[in-house]
Amino acid sequence: MPDEEKAKWENSIAGAVAGFSTVAVLHPLDVVRTRFQVSDGRGCSCPLYKNTAHAIYSIARTEGLKGLYAGFYTSVFGSTVSWGLYFFFYSRAKDRYVRYSNQPLSPGHHLASAAEAGALVCLITNPIWLVKTRLQLQTPLHPSRPYIGFSDAVKTILKEEGWKALYKGIGPGLLLVSHAAIQFCAYEELRKIAIKLKGRGERTASRDPDRLLNSFDYATLGGASKITAILLTYPYQVIRARIQQRPTSSGMPKYMDSWHVVTETARFEGIRGFYRGITSNLLKNVPAASITFVVYENILKLFKAAQSKKEK
């Protein structure tokens, strides 16, 4: 296998392992975030929670560990696939821009690479995330027969709503491409700054700048880039979660489309409605981004070390 092609697969494997590690540790906060996002106080089948701690306590008390890990396997599958595909497409896009420009990549190139990768991943994985959202929203209050698992959910959705239902929320999902693009662009630029600052007076910096950064650096850079992206794009996540809710027992969806979500949320809840669940989202995703980039960068280092040893 050519070295260039091998590097792309190494990026993909590193991304997949990073995604799995993140979900396994922080899934309960994802359940809480999803329930907050759809809790508009108007006929929602989810209980109303005071805050993140109260939500975790209430779910554990009424639904047990199963409630806190609702949709876990679907989330693991989706995150592993998404991160693996994302890093694969992202590295391919960056390589293409490098070949065409023959110059170091600019922030615009990183932004374009991240946007391209995000759009492709969104189109491939939207059905997985729709099922995950619905599994996380299942509570004893919901009148419909609960989905038993991922495959049962897909079969039931296809039977009751048709294949188009699997792509509900694709519009906000594609808009969320900007989230990943902002995150990766911020990460790459912060990474350059960190290397430059730590590389002053280091003779090895020009030969192998990655050796200057450690796991703490990757965690800090990953967390900082994630905060930036969340603050700028969070309303898209709320819109997507609300439109992906399961229809009522009569078959009527609560929201007809994304614009309906926007108008109803603005009318009844104001700007705060678009930021429901942001606390649990930050608590989950900032550490998640840190874990993801630490795992990703260190796995890449292992691949490079193995390749270097092999060449000797």
PDB file of C-alpha atoms in Angstrom:
ATOM      1  CA  MET A   1       0.000   0.000   0.000  1.00  0.00           C
ATOM      2  CA  PRO A   2       1.469   3.437  -0.904  1.00  0.00           C
ATOM      3  CA  ASP A   3       2.572   5.559   2.071  1.00  0.00           C
ATOM      4  CA  GLU A   4       0.057   8.311   1.208  1.00  0.00           C
ATOM      5  CA  GLU A   5      -2.865   5.884   1.104  1.00  0.00           C
ATOM      6  CA  LYS A   6      -1.655   4.165   4.263  1.00  0.00           C
ATOM      7  CA  ALA A   7      -1.577   7.497   6.088  1.00  0.00           C
ATOM      8  CA  LYS A   8      -5.226   8.124   5.182  1.00  0.00           C
ATOM      9  CA  TRP A   9      -6.269   4.773   6.658  1.00  0.00           C
ATOM     10  CA  GLU A  10      -4.201   5.447   9.762  1.00  0.00           C
ATOM     11  CA  ASN A  11      -6.113   8.735  10.192  1.00  0.00           C
ATOM     12  CA  SER A  12      -9.374   6.841   9.812  1.00  0.00           C
ATOM     13  CA  ILE A  13      -8.457   4.167  12.381  1.00  0.00           C
ATOM     14  CA  ALA A  14      -7.200   6.763  14.843  1.00  0.00           C
ATOM     15  CA  GLY A  15     -10.418   8.744  14.451  1.00  0.00           C
ATOM     16  CA  ALA A  16     -12.604   5.673  14.948  1.00  0.00           C
ATOM     17  CA  VAL A  17     -10.802   4.623  18.146  1.00  0.00           C
ATOM     18  CA  ALA A  18     -10.963   8.187  19.430  1.00  0.00           C
ATOM     19  CA  GLY A  19     -14.705   8.365  18.777  1.00  0.00           C
ATOM     20  CA  PHE A  20     -15.371   5.088  20.587  1.00  0.00           C
ATOM     21  CA  SER A  21     -13.354   6.142  23.628  1.00  0.00           C
ATOM     22  CA  THR A  22     -15.226   9.417  23.889  1.00  0.00           C
ATOM     23  CA  VAL A  23     -18.742   7.943  23.734  1.00  0.00           C
ATOM     24  CA  ALA A  24     -17.996   5.143  26.192  1.00  0.00           C
ATOM     25  CA  VAL A  25     -16.985   7.618  28.909  1.00  0.00           C
ATOM     26  CA  LEU A  26     -19.483  10.462  28.455  1.00  0.00           C
ATOM     27  CA  HIS A  27     -22.718   8.963  27.103  1.00  0.00           C
ATOM     28  CA  PRO A  28     -25.023   9.809  30.079  1.00  0.00           C
ATOM     29  CA  LEU A  29     -24.413  13.522  29.489  1.00  0.00           C
ATOM     30  CA  ASP A  30     -25.436  13.037  25.865  1.00  0.00           C
ATOM     31  CA  VAL A  31     -28.776  11.558  26.985  1.00  0.00           C
ATOM     32  CA  VAL A  32     -29.335  14.533  29.314  1.00  0.00           C
ATOM     33  CA  ARG A  33     -28.455  17.030  26.584  1.00  0.00           C
ATOM     34  CA  THR A  34     -30.886  15.457  24.099  1.00  0.00           C
ATOM     35  CA  ARG A  35     -33.746  15.497  26.602  1.00  0.00           C
ATOM     36  CA  PHE A  36     -33.087  19.120  27.504  1.00  0.00           C
ATOM     37  CA  GLN A  37     -33.029  20.092  23.837  1.00  0.00           C
ATOM     38  CA  VAL A  38     -36.565  18.845  23.193  1.00  0.00           C
ATOM     39  CA  SER A  39     -38.057  19.933  26.540  1.00  0.00           C
ATOM     40  CA  ASP A  40     -40.037  22.979  25.478  1.00  0.00           C
ATOM     41  CA  GLY A  41     -42.654  22.591  28.226  1.00  0.00           C
ATOM     42  CA  ARG A  42     -45.451  22.095  25.693  1.00  0.00           C
ATOM     43  CA  GLY A  43     -46.557  18.481  25.589  1.00  0.00           C
ATOM     44  CA  CYS A  44     -43.094  16.947  25.572  1.00  0.00           C
ATOM     45  CA  SER A  45     -42.973  13.251  26.520  1.00  0.00           C
ATOM     46  CA  CYS A  46     -39.712  13.888  28.428  1.00  0.00           C
ATOM     47  CA  PRO A  47     -39.809  14.873  32.111  1.00  0.00           C
ATOM     48  CA  LEU A  48     -38.795  18.430  32.990  1.00  0.00           C
ATOM     49  CA  TYR A  49     -35.435  18.679  34.737  1.00  0.00           C
ATOM     50  CA  LYS A  50     -34.093  21.583  36.815  1.00  0.00           C
ATOM     51  CA  ASN A  51     -30.461  21.179  35.776  1.00  0.00           C
ATOM     52  CA  THR A  52     -27.904  18.615  34.613  1.00  0.00           C
ATOM     53  CA  ALA A  53     -27.346  17.086  38.061  1.00  0.00           C
ATOM     54  CA  HIS A  54     -31.100  16.809  38.676  1.00  0.00           C
ATOM     55  CA  ALA A  55     -31.563  15.195  35.262  1.00  0.00           C
ATOM     56  CA  ILE A  56     -28.910  12.537  35.904  1.00  0.00           C
ATOM     57  CA  TYR A  57     -30.358  11.806  39.357  1.00  0.00           C
ATOM     58  CA  SER A  58     -33.955  11.638  38.064  1.00  0.00           C
ATOM     59  CA  ILE A  59     -33.116   9.363  35.135  1.00  0.00           C
ATOM     60  CA  ALA A  60     -31.055   7.043  37.334  1.00  0.00           C
ATOM     61  CA  ARG A  61     -33.840   6.884  39.948  1.00  0.00           C
ATOM     62  CA  THR A  62     -36.775   6.320  37.583  1.00  0.00           C
ATOM     63  CA  GLU A  63     -35.153   4.447  34.687  1.00  0.00           C
ATOM     64  CA  GLY A  64     -31.958   3.052  36.141  1.00  0.00           C
ATOM     65  CA  LEU A  65     -28.604   2.694  34.420  1.00  0.00           C
ATOM     66  CA  LYS A  66     -30.464   1.647  31.279  1.00  0.00           C
ATOM     67  CA  GLY A  67     -31.986   5.125  31.031  1.00  0.00           C
ATOM     68  CA  LEU A  68     -28.633   6.864  31.385  1.00  0.00           C
ATOM     69  CA  TYR A  69     -27.225   4.666  28.620  1.00  0.00           C
ATOM     70  CA  ALA A  70     -30.249   4.776  26.309  1.00  0.00           C
ATOM     71  CA  GLY A  71     -29.062   4.537  22.724  1.00  0.00           C
ATOM     72  CA  PHE A  72     -25.532   3.705  23.855  1.00  0.00           C
ATOM     73  CA  TYR A  73     -24.744   1.052  21.245  1.00  0.00           C
ATOM     74  CA  THR A  74     -26.197   3.209  18.486  1.00  0.00           C
ATOM     75  CA  SER A  75     -24.151   6.153  19.741  1.00  0.00           C
ATOM     76  CA  VAL A  76     -20.957   4.067  19.853  1.00  0.00           C
ATOM     77  CA  PHE A  77     -21.606   2.784  16.347  1.00  0.00           C
ATOM     78  CA  GLY A  78     -22.454   6.230  15.005  1.00  0.00           C
ATOM     79  CA  SER A  79     -19.553   7.984  16.686  1.00  0.00           C
ATOM     80  CA  THR A  80     -17.012   5.363  15.645  1.00  0.00           C
ATOM     81  CA  VAL A  81     -18.201   5.434  12.044  1.00  0.00           C
ATOM     82  CA  SER A  82     -18.501   9.228  11.979  1.00  0.00           C
ATOM     83  CA  TRP A  83     -15.079   9.976  13.432  1.00  0.00           C
ATOM     84  CA  GLY A  84     -13.434   7.319  11.296  1.00  0.00           C
ATOM     85  CA  LEU A  85     -15.007   8.679   8.105  1.00  0.00           C
ATOM     86  CA  TYR A  86     -14.437  12.276   9.191  1.00  0.00           C
ATOM     87  CA  PHE A  87     -10.707  11.959   9.721  1.00  0.00           C
ATOM     88  CA  PHE A  88     -10.421   9.908   6.522  1.00  0.00           C
ATOM     89  CA  PHE A  89     -12.231  12.492   4.365  1.00  0.00           C
ATOM     90  CA  TYR A  90     -10.547  15.376   6.200  1.00  0.00           C
ATOM     91  CA  SER A  91      -7.026  14.052   5.568  1.00  0.00           C
ATOM     92  CA  ARG A  92      -7.833  13.350   1.906  1.00  0.00           C
ATOM     93  CA  ALA A  93      -9.154  16.880   1.415  1.00  0.00           C
ATOM     94  CA  LYS A  94      -6.061  18.413   3.058  1.00  0.00           C
ATOM     95  CA  ASP A  95      -3.752  16.282   0.891  1.00  0.00           C
ATOM     96  CA  ARG A  96      -5.599  17.429  -2.218  1.00  0.00           C
ATOM     97  CA  TYR A  97      -5.269  21.104  -1.298  1.00  0.00           C
ATOM     98  CA  VAL A  98      -1.559  20.639  -0.558  1.00  0.00           C
ATOM     99  CA  ARG A  99      -1.005  19.073  -3.983  1.00  0.00           C
ATOM    100  CA  TYR A 100      -2.841  21.868  -5.767  1.00  0.00           C
ATOM    101  CA  SER A 101      -1.323  24.797  -3.867  1.00  0.00           C
ATOM    102  CA  ASN A 102       2.196  23.457  -3.099  1.00  0.00           C
ATOM    103  CA  GLN A 103       2.161  25.694  -0.014  1.00  0.00           C
ATOM    104  CA  PRO A 104       1.371  25.270   3.689  1.00  0.00           C
ATOM    105  CA  LEU A 105      -2.362  25.103   4.258  1.00  0.00           C
ATOM    106  CA  SER A 106      -4.103  28.335   5.226  1.00  0.00           C
ATOM    107  CA  PRO A 107      -7.028  28.602   7.700  1.00  0.00           C
ATOM    108  CA  GLY A 108      -9.325  28.738   4.659  1.00  0.00           C
ATOM    109  CA  HIS A 109      -7.989  25.391   3.434  1.00  0.00           C
ATOM    110  CA  HIS A 110      -8.534  23.798   6.844  1.00  0.00           C
ATOM    111  CA  LEU A 111     -12.053  25.248   6.934  1.00  0.00           C
ATOM    112  CA  ALA A 112     -12.865  23.933   3.457  1.00  0.00           C
ATOM    113  CA  SER A 113     -11.405  20.489   4.252  1.00  0.00           C
ATOM    114  CA  ALA A 114     -13.404  20.236   7.466  1.00  0.00           C
ATOM    115  CA  ALA A 115     -16.623  21.406   5.753  1.00  0.00           C
ATOM    116  CA  GLU A 116     -16.208  18.891   2.937  1.00  0.00           C
ATOM    117  CA  ALA A 117     -15.577  16.022   5.361  1.00  0.00           C
ATOM    118  CA  GLY A 118     -18.492  17.064   7.577  1.00  0.00           C
ATOM    119  CA  ALA A 119     -20.982  17.210   4.712  1.00  0.00           C
ATOM    120  CA  LEU A 120     -20.052  13.739   3.483  1.00  0.00           C
ATOM    121  CA  VAL A 121     -20.246  12.242   6.978  1.00  0.00           C
ATOM    122  CA  CYS A 122     -23.614  13.926   7.627  1.00  0.00           C
ATOM    123  CA  LEU A 123     -25.167  12.454   4.483  1.00  0.00           C
ATOM    124  CA  ILE A 124     -23.927   8.963   5.352  1.00  0.00           C
ATOM    125  CA  THR A 125     -24.726   8.900   9.081  1.00  0.00           C
ATOM    126  CA  ASN A 126     -27.929  10.953   9.531  1.00  0.00           C
ATOM    127  CA  PRO A 127     -30.133   7.817   9.938  1.00  0.00           C
ATOM    128  CA  ILE A 128     -27.888   6.586  12.754  1.00  0.00           C
ATOM    129  CA  TRP A 129     -28.182   9.858  14.665  1.00  0.00           C
ATOM    130  CA  LEU A 130     -31.942  10.038  14.154  1.00  0.00           C
ATOM    131  CA  VAL A 131     -32.338   6.593  15.711  1.00  0.00           C
ATOM    132  CA  LYS A 132     -29.979   7.529  18.551  1.00  0.00           C
ATOM    133  CA  THR A 133     -32.026  10.638  19.335  1.00  0.00           C
ATOM    134  CA  ARG A 134     -35.266   8.683  19.439  1.00  0.00           C
ATOM    135  CA  LEU A 135     -33.812   5.945  21.647  1.00  0.00           C
ATOM    136  CA  GLN A 136     -32.546   8.569  24.089  1.00  0.00           C
ATOM    137  CA  LEU A 137     -35.979  10.216  24.252  1.00  0.00           C
ATOM    138  CA  GLN A 138     -37.835   7.007  25.128  1.00  0.00           C
ATOM    139  CA  THR A 139     -39.289   7.306  28.605  1.00  0.00           C
ATOM    140  CA  PRO A 140     -42.185   5.659  30.470  1.00  0.00           C
ATOM    141  CA  LEU A 141     -44.211   8.773  29.545  1.00  0.00           C
ATOM    142  CA  HIS A 142     -44.109   8.083  25.794  1.00  0.00           C
ATOM    143  CA  PRO A 143     -47.395   6.500  24.609  1.00  0.00           C
ATOM    144  CA  SER A 144     -45.952   4.650  21.597  1.00  0.00           C
ATOM    145  CA  ARG A 145     -44.465   1.170  21.750  1.00  0.00           C
ATOM    146  CA  PRO A 146     -40.771   1.629  22.558  1.00  0.00           C
ATOM    147  CA  TYR A 147     -38.104   0.657  20.086  1.00  0.00           C
ATOM    148  CA  ILE A 148     -36.296  -2.467  21.274  1.00  0.00           C
ATOM    149  CA  GLY A 149     -33.009  -1.460  19.697  1.00  0.00           C
ATOM    150  CA  PHE A 150     -31.354  -0.033  16.601  1.00  0.00           C
ATOM    151  CA  SER A 151     -32.609  -2.570  14.064  1.00  0.00           C
ATOM    152  CA  ASP A 152     -36.143  -2.530  15.497  1.00  0.00           C
ATOM    153  CA  ALA A 153     -36.147   1.270  15.373  1.00  0.00           C
ATOM    154  CA  VAL A 154     -35.094   1.310  11.709  1.00  0.00           C
ATOM    155  CA  LYS A 155     -37.727  -1.282  10.772  1.00  0.00           C
ATOM    156  CA  THR A 156     -40.474   0.558  12.682  1.00  0.00           C
ATOM    157  CA  ILE A 157     -39.546   3.937  11.190  1.00  0.00           C
ATOM    158  CA  LEU A 158     -39.534   2.509   7.666  1.00  0.00           C
ATOM    159  CA  LYS A 159     -42.894   0.830   8.266  1.00  0.00           C
ATOM    160  CA  GLU A 160     -44.661   3.752   9.984  1.00  0.00           C
ATOM    161  CA  GLU A 161     -43.033   6.796   8.343  1.00  0.00           C
ATOM    162  CA  GLY A 162     -41.160   5.679   5.232  1.00  0.00           C
ATOM    163  CA  TRP A 163     -37.467   5.975   4.315  1.00  0.00           C
ATOM    164  CA  LYS A 164     -37.567   9.781   4.146  1.00  0.00           C
ATOM    165  CA  ALA A 165     -38.059   9.891   7.917  1.00  0.00           C
ATOM    166  CA  LEU A 166     -34.511   8.561   8.344  1.00  0.00           C
ATOM    167  CA  TYR A 167     -33.282  11.859   6.895  1.00  0.00           C
ATOM    168  CA  LYS A 168     -35.266  14.173   9.148  1.00  0.00           C
ATOM    169  CA  GLY A 169     -32.970  16.879  10.416  1.00  0.00           C
ATOM    170  CA  ILE A 170     -30.593  16.596   7.468  1.00  0.00           C
ATOM    171  CA  GLY A 171     -30.917  20.360   6.847  1.00  0.00           C
ATOM    172  CA  PRO A 172     -29.761  21.421  10.330  1.00  0.00           C
ATOM    173  CA  GLY A 173     -27.290  18.536  10.170  1.00  0.00           C
ATOM    174  CA  LEU A 174     -25.662  19.977   7.076  1.00  0.00           C
ATOM    175  CA  LEU A 175     -25.636  23.412   8.714  1.00  0.00           C
ATOM    176  CA  LEU A 176     -23.838  21.747  11.628  1.00  0.00           C
ATOM    177  CA  VAL A 177     -21.033  21.030   9.178  1.00  0.00           C
ATOM    178  CA  SER A 178     -19.943  24.540  10.105  1.00  0.00           C
ATOM    179  CA  HIS A 179     -19.532  23.275  13.683  1.00  0.00           C
ATOM    180  CA  ALA A 180     -16.952  20.697  12.674  1.00  0.00           C
ATOM    181  CA  ALA A 181     -15.338  23.105  10.238  1.00  0.00           C
ATOM    182  CA  ILE A 182     -14.971  25.783  12.927  1.00  0.00           C
ATOM    183  CA  GLN A 183     -13.696  23.223  15.436  1.00  0.00           C
ATOM    184  CA  PHE A 184     -11.035  21.762  13.156  1.00  0.00           C
ATOM    185  CA  CYS A 185      -9.958  25.126  11.803  1.00  0.00           C
ATOM    186  CA  ALA A 186      -9.581  26.438  15.377  1.00  0.00           C
ATOM    187  CA  TYR A 187      -7.715  23.279  16.396  1.00  0.00           C
ATOM    188  CA  GLU A 188      -5.242  23.486  13.516  1.00  0.00           C
ATOM    189  CA  GLU A 189      -4.529  27.175  14.091  1.00  0.00           C
ATOM    190  CA  LEU A 190      -4.177  26.773  17.862  1.00  0.00           C
ATOM    191  CA  ARG A 191      -1.919  23.787  17.229  1.00  0.00           C
ATOM    192  CA  LYS A 192       0.369  25.919  15.050  1.00  0.00           C
ATOM    193  CA  ILE A 193       0.526  28.588  17.759  1.00  0.00           C
ATOM    194  CA  ALA A 194       1.316  25.979  20.435  1.00  0.00           C
ATOM    195  CA  ILE A 195       4.096  24.446  18.319  1.00  0.00           C
ATOM    196  CA  LYS A 196       5.529  27.879  17.616  1.00  0.00           C
ATOM    197  CA  LEU A 197       5.499  28.868  21.297  1.00  0.00           C
ATOM    198  CA  LYS A 198       6.973  25.590  22.521  1.00  0.00           C
ATOM    199  CA  GLY A 199       9.438  25.404  19.640  1.00  0.00           C
ATOM    200  CA  ARG A 200      11.333  28.566  20.467  1.00  0.00           C
ATOM    201  CA  GLY A 201      14.949  27.587  20.958  1.00  0.00           C
ATOM    202  CA  GLU A 202      14.256  23.930  20.135  1.00  0.00           C
ATOM    203  CA  ARG A 203      16.439  22.578  17.353  1.00  0.00           C
ATOM    204  CA  THR A 204      14.112  19.605  16.803  1.00  0.00           C
ATOM    205  CA  ALA A 205      11.113  21.835  16.050  1.00  0.00           C
ATOM    206  CA  SER A 206      11.830  22.150  12.345  1.00  0.00           C
ATOM    207  CA  ARG A 207      12.453  18.420  11.936  1.00  0.00           C
ATOM    208  CA  ASP A 208       9.517  17.051  13.886  1.00  0.00           C
ATOM    209  CA  PRO A 209       7.268  19.729  15.430  1.00  0.00           C
ATOM    210  CA  ASP A 210       4.789  17.105  16.718  1.00  0.00           C
ATOM    211  CA  ARG A 211       7.338  15.976  19.321  1.00  0.00           C
ATOM    212  CA  LEU A 212       6.958  19.322  21.048  1.00  0.00           C
ATOM    213  CA  LEU A 213       3.314  18.626  21.994  1.00  0.00           C
ATOM    214  CA  ASN A 214       2.123  16.197  24.640  1.00  0.00           C
ATOM    215  CA  SER A 215      -1.242  14.775  25.656  1.00  0.00           C
ATOM    216  CA  PHE A 216      -2.029  17.747  27.911  1.00  0.00           C
ATOM    217  CA  ASP A 217      -1.447  20.092  24.960  1.00  0.00           C
ATOM    218  CA  TYR A 218      -3.754  18.045  22.708  1.00  0.00           C
ATOM    219  CA  ALA A 219      -6.434  17.970  25.422  1.00  0.00           C
ATOM    220  CA  THR A 220      -6.261  21.735  25.881  1.00  0.00           C
ATOM    221  CA  LEU A 221      -6.319  22.463  22.158  1.00  0.00           C
ATOM    222  CA  GLY A 222      -9.193  20.031  21.563  1.00  0.00           C
ATOM    223  CA  GLY A 223     -11.269  21.496  24.404  1.00  0.00           C
ATOM    224  CA  ALA A 224     -10.676  25.112  23.371  1.00  0.00           C
ATOM    225  CA  SER A 225     -11.599  24.441  19.749  1.00  0.00           C
ATOM    226  CA  LYS A 226     -14.776  22.630  20.838  1.00  0.00           C
ATOM    227  CA  ILE A 227     -15.962  25.509  23.058  1.00  0.00           C
ATOM    228  CA  THR A 228     -15.574  27.896  20.134  1.00  0.00           C
ATOM    229  CA  ALA A 229     -17.602  25.665  17.819  1.00  0.00           C
ATOM    230  CA  ILE A 230     -20.374  24.965  20.364  1.00  0.00           C
ATOM    231  CA  LEU A 231     -20.991  28.606  21.215  1.00  0.00           C
ATOM    232  CA  LEU A 232     -21.320  29.531  17.544  1.00  0.00           C
ATOM    233  CA  THR A 233     -23.468  26.640  16.269  1.00  0.00           C
ATOM    234  CA  TYR A 234     -25.486  25.207  19.182  1.00  0.00           C
ATOM    235  CA  PRO A 235     -28.957  26.340  17.969  1.00  0.00           C
ATOM    236  CA  TYR A 236     -28.630  23.983  14.958  1.00  0.00           C
ATOM    237  CA  GLN A 237     -28.368  21.038  17.358  1.00  0.00           C
ATOM    238  CA  VAL A 238     -31.567  22.022  19.157  1.00  0.00           C
ATOM    239  CA  ILE A 239     -33.438  22.377  15.859  1.00  0.00           C
ATOM    240  CA  ARG A 240     -32.225  18.984  14.641  1.00  0.00           C
ATOM    241  CA  ALA A 241     -33.122  17.203  17.896  1.00  0.00           C
ATOM    242  CA  ARG A 242     -36.637  18.668  17.925  1.00  0.00           C
ATOM    243  CA  ILE A 243     -37.402  17.771  14.341  1.00  0.00           C
ATOM    244  CA  GLN A 244     -36.091  14.224  14.833  1.00  0.00           C
ATOM    245  CA  GLN A 245     -38.561  13.442  17.625  1.00  0.00           C
ATOM    246  CA  ARG A 246     -40.857  10.486  17.150  1.00  0.00           C
ATOM    247  CA  PRO A 247     -44.381  11.384  15.966  1.00  0.00           C
ATOM    248  CA  THR A 248     -47.273  11.087  18.423  1.00  0.00           C
ATOM    249  CA  SER A 249     -49.364   7.922  18.606  1.00  0.00           C
ATOM    250  CA  SER A 250     -51.672   9.493  16.002  1.00  0.00           C
ATOM    251  CA  GLY A 251     -48.772   9.727  13.571  1.00  0.00           C
ATOM    252  CA  MET A 252     -48.534  13.545  13.630  1.00  0.00           C
ATOM    253  CA  PRO A 253     -45.056  15.047  14.079  1.00  0.00           C
ATOM    254  CA  LYS A 254     -44.760  17.853  16.599  1.00  0.00           C
ATOM    255  CA  TYR A 255     -42.787  19.986  14.146  1.00  0.00           C
ATOM    256  CA  MET A 256     -43.333  19.914  10.388  1.00  0.00           C
ATOM    257  CA  ASP A 257     -39.911  21.200   9.310  1.00  0.00           C
ATOM    258  CA  SER A 258     -36.885  23.174  10.507  1.00  0.00           C
ATOM    259  CA  TRP A 259     -38.539  26.555   9.968  1.00  0.00           C
ATOM    260  CA  HIS A 260     -41.507  25.440  12.067  1.00  0.00           C
ATOM    261  CA  VAL A 261     -39.080  24.588  14.888  1.00  0.00           C
ATOM    262  CA  VAL A 262     -37.441  28.010  14.599  1.00  0.00           C
ATOM    263  CA  THR A 263     -40.696  29.987  14.644  1.00  0.00           C
ATOM    264  CA  GLU A 264     -42.309  27.984  17.464  1.00  0.00           C
ATOM    265  CA  THR A 265     -39.185  28.054  19.623  1.00  0.00           C
ATOM    266  CA  ALA A 266     -38.700  31.793  19.119  1.00  0.00           C
ATOM    267  CA  ARG A 267     -42.385  32.477  19.813  1.00  0.00           C
ATOM    268  CA  PHE A 268     -42.771  30.474  23.028  1.00  0.00           C
ATOM    269  CA  GLU A 269     -39.253  30.356  24.487  1.00  0.00           C
ATOM    270  CA  GLY A 270     -37.227  33.169  22.966  1.00  0.00           C
ATOM    271  CA  ILE A 271     -33.479  32.983  22.471  1.00  0.00           C
ATOM    272  CA  ARG A 272     -33.062  30.749  25.542  1.00  0.00           C
ATOM    273  CA  GLY A 273     -34.963  27.996  23.782  1.00  0.00           C
ATOM    274  CA  PHE A 274     -32.207  27.662  21.202  1.00  0.00           C
ATOM    275  CA  TYR A 275     -29.635  27.051  23.939  1.00  0.00           C
ATOM    276  CA  ARG A 276     -31.473  24.445  26.013  1.00  0.00           C
ATOM    277  CA  GLY A 277     -29.095  21.771  27.243  1.00  0.00           C
ATOM    278  CA  ILE A 278     -25.940  23.762  26.470  1.00  0.00           C
ATOM    279  CA  THR A 279     -24.538  23.172  29.971  1.00  0.00           C
ATOM    280  CA  SER A 280     -24.712  19.393  29.673  1.00  0.00           C
ATOM    281  CA  ASN A 281     -23.506  19.742  26.089  1.00  0.00           C
ATOM    282  CA  LEU A 282     -20.382  21.610  27.233  1.00  0.00           C
ATOM    283  CA  LEU A 283     -19.837  19.171  30.105  1.00  0.00           C
ATOM    284  CA  LYS A 284     -19.966  16.281  27.655  1.00  0.00           C
ATOM    285  CA  ASN A 285     -18.350  17.632  24.519  1.00  0.00           C
ATOM    286  CA  VAL A 286     -15.443  19.692  25.846  1.00  0.00           C
ATOM    287  CA  PRO A 287     -13.915  16.684  27.675  1.00  0.00           C
ATOM    288  CA  ALA A 288     -15.017  14.528  24.732  1.00  0.00           C
ATOM    289  CA  ALA A 289     -13.092  16.676  22.271  1.00  0.00           C
ATOM    290  CA  SER A 290     -10.067  16.599  24.556  1.00  0.00           C
ATOM    291  CA  ILE A 291     -10.199  12.798  24.805  1.00  0.00           C
ATOM    292  CA  THR A 292     -10.767  12.454  21.070  1.00  0.00           C
ATOM    293  CA  PHE A 293      -7.776  14.537  20.047  1.00  0.00           C
ATOM    294  CA  VAL A 294      -5.489  12.998  22.692  1.00  0.00           C
ATOM    295  CA  VAL A 295      -6.343   9.489  21.466  1.00  0.00           C
ATOM    296  CA  TYR A 296      -6.191  10.507  17.799  1.00  0.00           C
ATOM    297  CA  GLU A 297      -2.823  12.278  17.989  1.00  0.00           C
ATOM    298  CA  ASN A 298      -1.200   9.567  20.112  1.00  0.00           C
ATOM    299  CA  ILE A 299      -2.391   6.767  17.843  1.00  0.00           C
ATOM    300  CA  LEU A 300      -0.940   8.660  14.878  1.00  0.00           C
ATOM    301  CA  LYS A 301       2.326   8.959  16.801  1.00  0.00           C
ATOM    302  CA  LEU A 302       2.316   5.184  17.340  1.00  0.00           C
ATOM    303  CA  PHE A 303       1.776   4.605  13.620  1.00  0.00           C
ATOM    304  CA  LYS A 304       4.623   6.986  12.763  1.00  0.00           C
ATOM    305  CA  ALA A 305       6.931   5.378  15.324  1.00  0.00           C
ATOM    306  CA  ALA A 306       6.157   1.925  13.954  1.00  0.00           C
ATOM    307  CA  GLN A 307       6.797   3.126  10.396  1.00  0.00           C
ATOM    308  CA  SER A 308      10.067   4.774  11.415  1.00  0.00           C
ATOM    309  CA  LYS A 309      11.211   1.589  13.177  1.00  0.00           C
ATOM    310  CA  LYS A 310      10.300  -0.447  10.134  1.00  0.00           C
ATOM    311  CA  GLU A 311      12.334   1.799   7.828  1.00  0.00           C
ATOM    312  CA  LYS A 312      15.411   1.386  10.045  1.00  0.00           C
TER     313      LYS A 312
END
